[in-house]
Coordinates of C-alpha atoms and ligand atoms in Angstrom, one line a residue:
M1454 CA 19.3 -27.3 1.4
S1455 CA 19.4 -31.0 1.3
S1456 CA 16.9 -32.5 -1.5
T1457 CA 17.7 -35.7 0.0
N1458 CA 14.0 -36.1 1.7
T1459 CA 12.5 -33.8 -1.7
P1460 CA 9.0 -35.8 -2.3
P1461 CA 8.7 -37.0 -6.1
H1462 CA 5.9 -35.1 -6.6
T1463 CA 7.6 -31.7 -6.4
Q1464 CA 8.4 -31.4 -10.2
S1465 CA 4.0 -31.3 -10.5
A1466 CA 4.0 -28.3 -8.0
P1467 CA 1.9 -25.3 -9.3
D1468 CA 3.6 -21.8 -10.3
V1469 CA 2.1 -19.4 -8.3
H1470 CA 4.0 -16.4 -9.3
A1471 CA 3.2 -16.8 -13.4
A1472 CA 0.7 -13.8 -14.6
E1473 CA -1.9 -14.8 -16.9
P1474 CA -1.6 -13.3 -20.2
I1475 CA -2.9 -9.8 -21.2
P1476 CA -6.3 -10.0 -23.4
A1477 CA -5.6 -10.1 -26.7
A1478 CA -7.2 -6.6 -27.2
A1479 CA -4.2 -4.7 -25.9
R1480 CA -2.0 -5.7 -28.7
A1481 CA -3.7 -3.5 -31.5
E1482 CA -4.1 -0.1 -29.3
I1483 CA -0.3 -0.7 -28.1
E1484 CA 0.7 -1.1 -31.6
R1485 CA -1.3 2.1 -32.4
L1486 CA 0.5 4.0 -29.7
L1487 CA 3.8 3.0 -30.9
Q1488 CA 3.2 3.9 -34.5
T1489 CA 1.9 7.3 -33.5
G1490 CA 4.6 8.0 -30.9
D1491 CA 0.7 8.8 -28.4
L1492 CA 2.8 7.8 -25.7
F1493 CA 1.8 11.3 -23.0
R1494 CA -1.7 11.4 -21.3
Y1495 CA -1.9 14.6 -22.6
T1496 CA -0.7 14.6 -25.5
A1497 CA -4.4 14.0 -27.4
P1498 CA -6.8 16.3 -27.6
S1499 CA -9.2 13.5 -25.9
R1500 CA -9.9 10.3 -25.3
S1501 CA -6.5 9.5 -24.5
P1502 CA -6.1 6.0 -23.0
V1503 CA -5.6 6.7 -19.4
S1504 CA -8.6 9.5 -19.7
L1505 CA -10.6 6.4 -20.7
L1506 CA -9.1 4.2 -18.3
E1507 CA -10.1 6.7 -15.7
A1508 CA -14.0 7.2 -16.9
E1509 CA -14.4 3.5 -16.8
F1510 CA -12.9 2.8 -14.0
A1511 CA -15.1 5.8 -11.7
E1512 CA -18.1 4.3 -13.3
M1513 CA -17.1 0.8 -12.5
M1514 CA -16.8 1.5 -9.1
G1515 CA -19.9 4.1 -8.5
S1516 CA -17.4 7.0 -8.0
R1517 CA -17.6 10.6 -9.6
F1518 CA -14.4 10.9 -10.0
A1519 CA -11.0 8.6 -10.6
L1520 CA -7.1 10.2 -11.3
A1521 CA -5.0 7.7 -12.7
V1522 CA -1.4 7.8 -11.8
S1523 CA 1.8 5.8 -11.3
S1524 CA 1.4 3.6 -8.5
C1525 CA -1.2 2.9 -5.3
S1526 CA 1.8 4.6 -3.5
N1527 CA 1.7 7.6 -5.0
A1528 CA -1.9 8.0 -5.1
L1529 CA -2.1 7.2 -1.4
F1530 CA 0.8 10.2 -1.3
L1531 CA -1.5 12.0 -3.2
A1532 CA -5.0 11.2 -1.4
L1533 CA -2.9 12.6 2.0
K1534 CA -1.3 15.6 0.4
A1535 CA -5.1 16.9 -0.5
L1536 CA -6.1 16.5 3.0
D1537 CA -4.0 19.1 3.5
L1538 CA -3.0 18.2 7.2
P1539 CA 0.1 19.9 9.0
R1540 CA 3.7 19.2 8.8
G1541 CA 4.2 16.0 10.8
A1542 CA 0.1 14.8 11.6
R1543 CA -0.8 11.7 13.0
V1544 CA -1.9 9.6 10.6
L1545 CA -3.0 6.0 11.7
I1546 CA -2.5 2.8 9.9
P1547 CA -2.9 -1.2 10.9
A1548 CA 0.6 -2.3 12.0
F1549 CA -0.5 -5.3 9.4
T1550 CA 0.5 -3.4 6.0
F1551 CA 3.0 -3.2 2.8
A1552 CA 6.1 -1.0 3.8
A1553 CA 4.9 1.5 0.7
V1554 CA 1.9 2.7 3.6
P1555 CA 4.0 3.8 6.1
S1556 CA 6.4 4.9 3.7
A1557 CA 3.3 6.9 1.6
V1558 CA 2.7 9.1 4.7
V1559 CA 6.3 9.1 5.4
H1560 CA 6.7 11.4 1.9
A1561 CA 3.7 13.2 2.6
D1562 CA 5.4 14.2 6.1
C1563 CA 3.0 13.0 8.4
R1564 CA 3.7 10.4 11.2
P1565 CA 2.3 6.5 11.0
V1566 CA 0.3 5.8 13.7
L1567 CA 0.8 2.0 14.2
V1568 CA -2.4 1.0 15.3
E1569 CA -2.6 -3.3 16.8
V1570 CA -4.0 -6.3 14.2
G1571 CA -5.4 -8.9 16.3
S1572 CA -4.8 -13.1 14.8
N1573 CA -7.4 -12.8 12.3
F1574 CA -5.6 -9.7 10.2
R1575 CA -8.0 -7.4 11.3
I1576 CA -7.7 -3.9 13.1
D1577 CA -8.0 -4.3 16.6
M1578 CA -10.8 -1.8 17.5
E1579 CA -10.0 -1.5 20.8
D1580 CA -6.7 0.0 20.1
F1581 CA -7.6 2.1 16.8
A1582 CA -10.2 3.4 19.7
A1583 CA -7.5 4.2 21.4
K1584 CA -5.1 5.5 19.5
L1585 CA -8.2 8.1 18.4
D1586 CA -8.5 9.5 21.4
Q1587 CA -4.9 10.1 21.4
G1588 CA -4.6 12.1 18.8
A1589 CA -5.1 11.8 15.2
D1590 CA -5.5 14.5 11.6
A1591 CA -6.2 11.5 9.5
V1592 CA -6.8 7.5 9.3
L1593 CA -5.1 5.2 6.4
I1594 CA -6.6 1.9 6.1
S1595 CA -4.8 -0.6 5.0
H1596 CA -7.2 -3.6 3.7
M1597 CA -4.0 -5.6 3.9
R1598 CA -4.5 -9.0 1.5
G1599 CA -7.8 -8.1 0.6
H1600 CA -8.7 -8.7 4.5
T1601 CA -12.0 -6.8 5.4
S1602 CA -11.9 -4.7 9.1
D1603 CA -14.5 -3.3 11.0
M1604 CA -15.6 -1.0 8.7
D1605 CA -19.3 0.2 10.2
A1606 CA -17.4 1.2 13.6
I1607 CA -14.1 2.7 11.9
M1608 CA -16.3 4.9 9.7
A1609 CA -18.9 5.3 12.7
L1610 CA -15.6 6.5 15.4
C1611 CA -13.8 8.4 12.4
D1612 CA -17.0 10.6 11.1
A1613 CA -18.3 11.2 14.8
R1614 CA -14.7 12.9 15.1
D1615 CA -14.7 14.7 11.7
I1616 CA -11.6 12.7 11.0
P1617 CA -10.8 11.7 7.6
V1618 CA -10.6 8.5 6.3
I1619 CA -8.3 7.1 3.3
E1620 CA -9.2 3.4 2.1
D1621 CA -5.4 1.7 0.6
A1622 CA -7.7 -1.1 -1.6
A1623 CA -4.5 -1.7 -3.1
H1624 CA -5.4 -5.2 -2.9
S1625 CA -8.8 -5.1 -2.7
L1626 CA -10.4 -4.1 -6.0
G1627 CA -13.3 -6.5 -6.4
T1628 CA -14.1 -6.9 -2.3
K1629 CA -17.4 -6.1 -1.3
W1630 CA -18.7 -4.7 2.2
H1631 CA -22.2 -4.8 2.6
G1632 CA -22.5 -5.1 -0.9
R1633 CA -20.3 -1.9 -1.5
N1634 CA -17.7 -1.4 -3.5
I1635 CA -13.9 -1.6 -1.2
G1636 CA -12.7 1.9 -1.5
T1637 CA -15.8 3.8 -2.0
L1638 CA -16.3 4.1 1.8
G1639 CA -13.7 6.6 2.8
K1640 CA -13.3 9.5 1.7
M1641 CA -10.9 8.4 -0.6
G1642 CA -10.0 5.1 -2.1
C1643 CA -6.3 3.8 -3.7
F1644 CA -5.4 1.5 -5.8
S1645 CA -3.1 -0.8 -7.2
F1646 CA -2.7 -2.4 -11.1
Q1647 CA 1.6 -3.9 -10.1
S1648 CA 1.6 -6.9 -11.3
Y1649 CA 0.7 -9.0 -8.6
K1650 CA -2.7 -7.4 -8.2
L1651 CA -5.5 -8.3 -9.2
V1652 CA -5.8 -6.0 -12.2
N1653 CA -1.9 -6.6 -14.1
G1654 CA -0.5 -3.4 -15.2
G1655 CA 3.5 -3.5 -14.7
E1656 CA 2.8 -0.2 -12.6
G1657 CA -0.1 1.3 -11.8
G1658 CA -2.3 3.3 -9.3
M1659 CA -6.1 4.7 -9.0
V1660 CA -7.3 7.3 -6.6
I1661 CA -11.5 8.0 -6.5
T1662 CA -13.6 10.1 -4.6
D1663 CA -17.0 12.0 -4.5
D1664 CA -15.6 15.1 -3.7
A1665 CA -14.2 17.4 -6.6
D1666 CA -12.1 20.0 -4.6
L1667 CA -10.3 16.8 -3.4
I1668 CA -9.9 15.4 -7.1
A1669 CA -8.6 19.2 -8.5
K1670 CA -5.8 19.1 -5.9
M1671 CA -5.1 15.6 -6.7
I1672 CA -5.0 16.2 -10.6
I1673 CA -3.0 19.1 -10.4
M1674 CA -0.3 17.8 -8.2
S1675 CA 0.1 14.7 -10.1
G1676 CA 1.4 16.5 -13.1
A1677 CA -1.6 18.1 -15.0
Y1678 CA 0.1 21.5 -15.5
E1679 CA -1.1 25.0 -17.0
H1680 CA -4.4 23.9 -18.1
N1681 CA -3.8 20.0 -18.6
W1682 CA -6.5 19.3 -16.0
K1683 CA -9.5 20.8 -18.7
K1684 CA -8.6 17.4 -20.2
H1685 CA -9.9 15.9 -16.9
P1686 CA -14.4 15.5 -17.2
V1687 CA -15.0 16.3 -13.8
V1688 CA -15.9 19.7 -12.3
H1689 CA -13.5 22.3 -13.1
E1690 CA -15.1 25.4 -10.9
R1691 CA -12.5 24.4 -8.4
F1692 CA -9.3 24.4 -10.7
A1693 CA -9.6 27.8 -11.0
H1694 CA -8.8 28.4 -7.3
W1695 CA -5.7 25.7 -6.9
Q1696 CA -4.4 26.8 -10.4
N1697 CA -0.1 28.0 -9.7
R1698 CA -0.2 27.1 -5.6
L1699 CA 0.6 23.5 -5.8
P1700 CA 3.4 21.7 -6.5
L1701 CA 3.8 20.0 -9.2
Y1702 CA 4.5 16.2 -8.5
N1703 CA 4.9 14.2 -12.2
M1704 CA 2.9 11.2 -11.2
R1705 CA 1.2 10.7 -13.9
M1706 CA 0.1 7.2 -15.7
H1707 CA 1.5 6.3 -19.0
N1708 CA -0.5 6.0 -22.1
L1709 CA 0.6 1.9 -22.7
S1710 CA -0.1 0.9 -18.7
A1711 CA -4.2 2.1 -19.8
A1712 CA -3.5 0.0 -23.1
V1713 CA -2.3 -3.1 -20.6
I1714 CA -5.0 -2.6 -18.1
R1715 CA -7.9 -1.4 -20.2
P1716 CA -9.3 -4.7 -21.5
Q1717 CA -8.5 -6.7 -18.0
L1718 CA -11.6 -4.6 -16.6
G1719 CA -13.5 -6.9 -18.1
E1720 CA -12.1 -9.9 -16.9
I1721 CA -12.0 -8.9 -13.3
P1722 CA -16.0 -10.5 -12.9
R1723 CA -14.3 -13.4 -13.4
R1724 CA -10.9 -13.1 -11.5
V1725 CA -13.1 -12.2 -8.1
R1726 CA -15.7 -15.4 -9.2
D1727 CA -12.5 -18.0 -9.5
G1728 CA -10.1 -16.3 -7.1
R1729 CA -13.0 -16.9 -4.2
A1730 CA -13.7 -20.3 -5.0
G1731 CA -10.7 -21.8 -5.6
H1732 CA -9.5 -19.8 -1.8
D1733 CA -12.7 -21.1 -0.3
R1734 CA -12.0 -24.3 -1.0
V1735 CA -8.0 -24.8 0.4
A1736 CA -9.9 -22.2 2.8
A1737 CA -11.9 -25.3 4.5
R1738 CA -9.4 -27.8 3.8
L1739 CA -7.1 -26.3 5.9
D1740 CA -9.6 -25.0 8.2
A1741 CA -9.5 -28.8 8.7
S1742 CA -6.5 -29.5 10.0
P1743 CA -6.0 -29.2 13.6
W1744 CA -2.7 -27.3 13.7
L1745 CA -3.9 -25.1 10.8
S1746 CA -6.7 -22.1 11.0
V1747 CA -7.7 -19.8 8.6
P1748 CA -9.9 -16.9 10.3
A1749 CA -13.3 -15.7 9.3
P1750 CA -14.2 -12.4 7.6
L1751 CA -16.5 -10.7 9.3
A1752 CA -20.3 -11.1 7.9
P1753 CA -20.5 -7.5 5.7
E1754 CA -17.5 -9.0 3.3
A1755 CA -17.4 -10.2 0.1
R1756 CA -13.3 -11.0 -0.7
A1757 CA -11.9 -10.8 -3.7
P1758 CA -9.0 -13.0 -2.6
D1759 CA -5.3 -14.0 -5.0
S1760 CA -3.9 -15.2 -1.9
I1761 CA -5.0 -17.2 1.4
Q1762 CA -3.4 -16.4 4.5
F1763 CA -3.9 -18.7 7.4
N1764 CA -2.5 -18.9 11.5
L1765 CA -0.6 -21.4 12.6
V1766 CA -1.1 -23.7 15.8
G1767 CA 0.2 -24.1 18.6
F1768 CA 3.5 -24.2 16.9
D1769 CA 7.0 -22.9 18.0
D1770 CA 9.5 -20.2 16.3
E1771 CA 11.5 -22.7 15.6
E1772 CA 8.4 -25.5 14.6
T1773 CA 7.9 -22.2 12.2
L1774 CA 10.8 -22.2 10.7
A1775 CA 10.7 -26.2 10.5
Y1776 CA 7.2 -25.7 8.8
M1777 CA 8.3 -23.1 5.7
D1778 CA 11.1 -26.3 5.1
A1779 CA 9.0 -28.7 4.5
A1780 CA 6.1 -26.9 2.6
R1781 CA 9.0 -26.2 0.9
A1782 CA 10.3 -29.2 0.1
R1783 CA 7.1 -30.1 -1.1
G1784 CA 7.2 -27.0 -3.9
V1785 CA 5.1 -24.7 -1.9
G1786 CA 6.5 -21.8 -1.2
V1787 CA 4.8 -20.4 2.0
Q1788 CA 6.0 -17.0 4.1
V1789 CA 5.1 -16.7 7.8
F1790 CA 5.6 -12.5 7.6
G1791 CA 7.3 -12.1 10.9
M1792 CA 9.6 -15.2 10.0
S1793 CA 11.3 -14.4 6.4
K1794 CA 14.2 -12.2 6.4
D1795 CA 14.0 -8.6 5.8
N1796 CA 9.9 -9.3 5.5
A1797 CA 8.7 -5.8 3.8
R1798 CA 5.3 -6.5 5.8
A1799 CA 6.7 -6.7 9.7
F1800 CA 6.9 -3.7 11.0
W1801 CA 9.7 -4.2 13.0
N1802 CA 11.7 -3.9 9.0
W1803 CA 9.8 -0.1 9.0
Q1804 CA 13.1 2.1 10.5
F1805 CA 12.9 4.8 8.2
I1806 CA 9.6 5.6 10.4
G1807 CA 11.5 6.1 13.8
E1808 CA 10.9 4.7 16.6
I1809 CA 9.3 1.2 16.5
P1810 CA 7.0 0.7 18.4
A1811 CA 5.9 -3.1 20.9
L1812 CA 2.4 -3.6 19.4
P1813 CA 3.0 -7.9 20.9
E1814 CA -0.7 -8.7 19.2
T1815 CA 0.8 -8.0 15.8
R1816 CA 4.0 -8.8 16.5
A1817 CA 2.5 -12.1 18.0
M1818 CA 0.1 -12.9 14.2
L1819 CA 2.6 -12.2 12.1
M1820 CA 5.3 -14.8 13.6
R1821 CA 2.3 -17.5 12.5
A1822 CA 0.7 -15.9 10.0
C1823 CA 1.1 -17.4 6.8
D1824 CA 1.1 -16.1 3.5
M1825 CA 0.3 -18.4 0.0
R1826 CA -0.5 -16.7 -3.5
L1827 CA -3.4 -18.7 -5.1
P1828 CA -3.7 -16.6 -8.1
A1829 CA -7.7 -17.1 -10.2
R1830 CA -6.3 -19.2 -12.4
L1831 CA -5.4 -22.0 -10.7
T1832 CA -7.2 -25.2 -11.8
E1833 CA -9.4 -27.6 -8.9
A1834 CA -6.1 -29.9 -8.9
E1835 CA -3.5 -27.6 -8.4
Q1836 CA -5.6 -25.9 -5.6
D1837 CA -5.7 -29.6 -4.1
F1838 CA -1.6 -29.8 -4.8
I1839 CA -1.3 -26.7 -2.4
A1840 CA -3.5 -27.7 0.1
D1841 CA -1.9 -31.4 0.7
A1842 CA 1.7 -29.5 0.9
L1843 CA 0.6 -27.4 3.4
I1844 CA -1.2 -29.5 5.4
A1845 CA 1.4 -32.7 5.0
A1846 CA 3.7 -30.1 5.9
A1847 CA 2.2 -29.5 9.1
E1848 CA 1.6 -33.1 9.9
E1849 CA 5.4 -33.8 9.7
V1850 CA 6.5 -30.8 11.5
K1851 CA 4.1 -31.9 14.4
S1852 CA 4.9 -36.2 14.3
R1853 CA 9.0 -35.3 14.4
A1854 CA 9.4 -36.9 17.6
P1855 CA 11.7 -34.7 20.1
A1856 CA 15.2 -35.6 20.4
Y1857 CA 15.1 -35.8 23.9
G1858 CA 11.5 -36.5 25.3
T1859 CA 9.8 -37.2 28.5
Ligands
PLP3035 C1 0.9 -3.6 -3.2 C2 0.3 -3.0 -1.7 C3 0.2 -1.1 -2.4 C4 1.5 -0.5 -2.9 O1 1.0 -0.5 -4.3 P1 1.9 0.0 -5.3 O2 1.3 0.5 -6.7 O3 2.7 -0.8 -6.0 O4 3.0 1.3 -5.0 C5 0.1 -0.9 -0.6 N1 -0.9 -1.0 0.1 C6 -1.4 -2.6 0.0 C7 -1.8 -3.2 1.0 C8 -0.5 -3.2 -1.4 O5 -1.1 -4.7 -1.7

């Protein structure tokens, strides 16, 4: 790319990918684990870092049970397997999500059925209800980038038909719906500790539920072979029933991951507070531009954002591409989901699911929806730098005189 018209302030563009340091409290525990070689969650008779993390996470979320695993994708897979769905079962998922979600469905020998998502990044409830009535065995709701669809309507429709709901809350830790923690609304809720999520374990996942039978199955399938399930402080009566009757997929969490994650749990309230303040500050500025719009959340949602999504208004494809270039020239790397090649959040790239449906509403949204990381640690000056660049890039593209004009 030419740099001749790069503005001089490019050097001071904030780095939105750098992580926060891991709290110092993790060091002593990691050193102890390295000294003793106690890295496997089931070596110690009790109180392993992974077990302690599960107890702390369940308490924080207000759920009865928690199981730590190696990723959110594996948490979703285990949740689907625990439902004991028939091979080829239809699992409704929003068409706006990360490729890992339809992948988990395929991994569990089920068929993903994609539901339209509107320009407000939330599930189109008319299409959801229609697809539910065409036949669904389970529903997997991805709260993509923390945006919450109408969970009241979704739960009412699914409860009335006795269809189980799994929440993919990978990117929604700290988000609330009517004051309740996201991930506790459905039968099971799944979370990610991959580095780009609110809590950075490098990799890692968690599944929570109040159902003793489901947690027993997931604990066994995650790799609690023989009687290792006895080290889980959960109701033990269901394990005798499932012993030796379920495959062991070995998706356990590593003690070192738990040691990195545990001291970050106390940071969550600050990250949520600062992330929301920064997001709302940038959102108000972008929304004031005639070329940009930030969809409002549904009333019951209090989001915990670490990124911002907004739509380009009145841009054609060429202008959209020019917008990404203009923002990048100002040091701000914004992606338009449907315009960056091979994007894992564009459903037409999920060729592994088989025939790709048309989904015109979701496609139209993806072609104009911008995505920008906005980590909680940014200063107000850095937030303003990003907002200035995003607005100026739109003005620049829209003020360009057409080559052959009217
Ligand atoms: C990150 C993410 C996942 C996958 O999480 P992993 O822990 O990387 O497997 C799934 N769904 C959504 C919405 C995500 O953002």
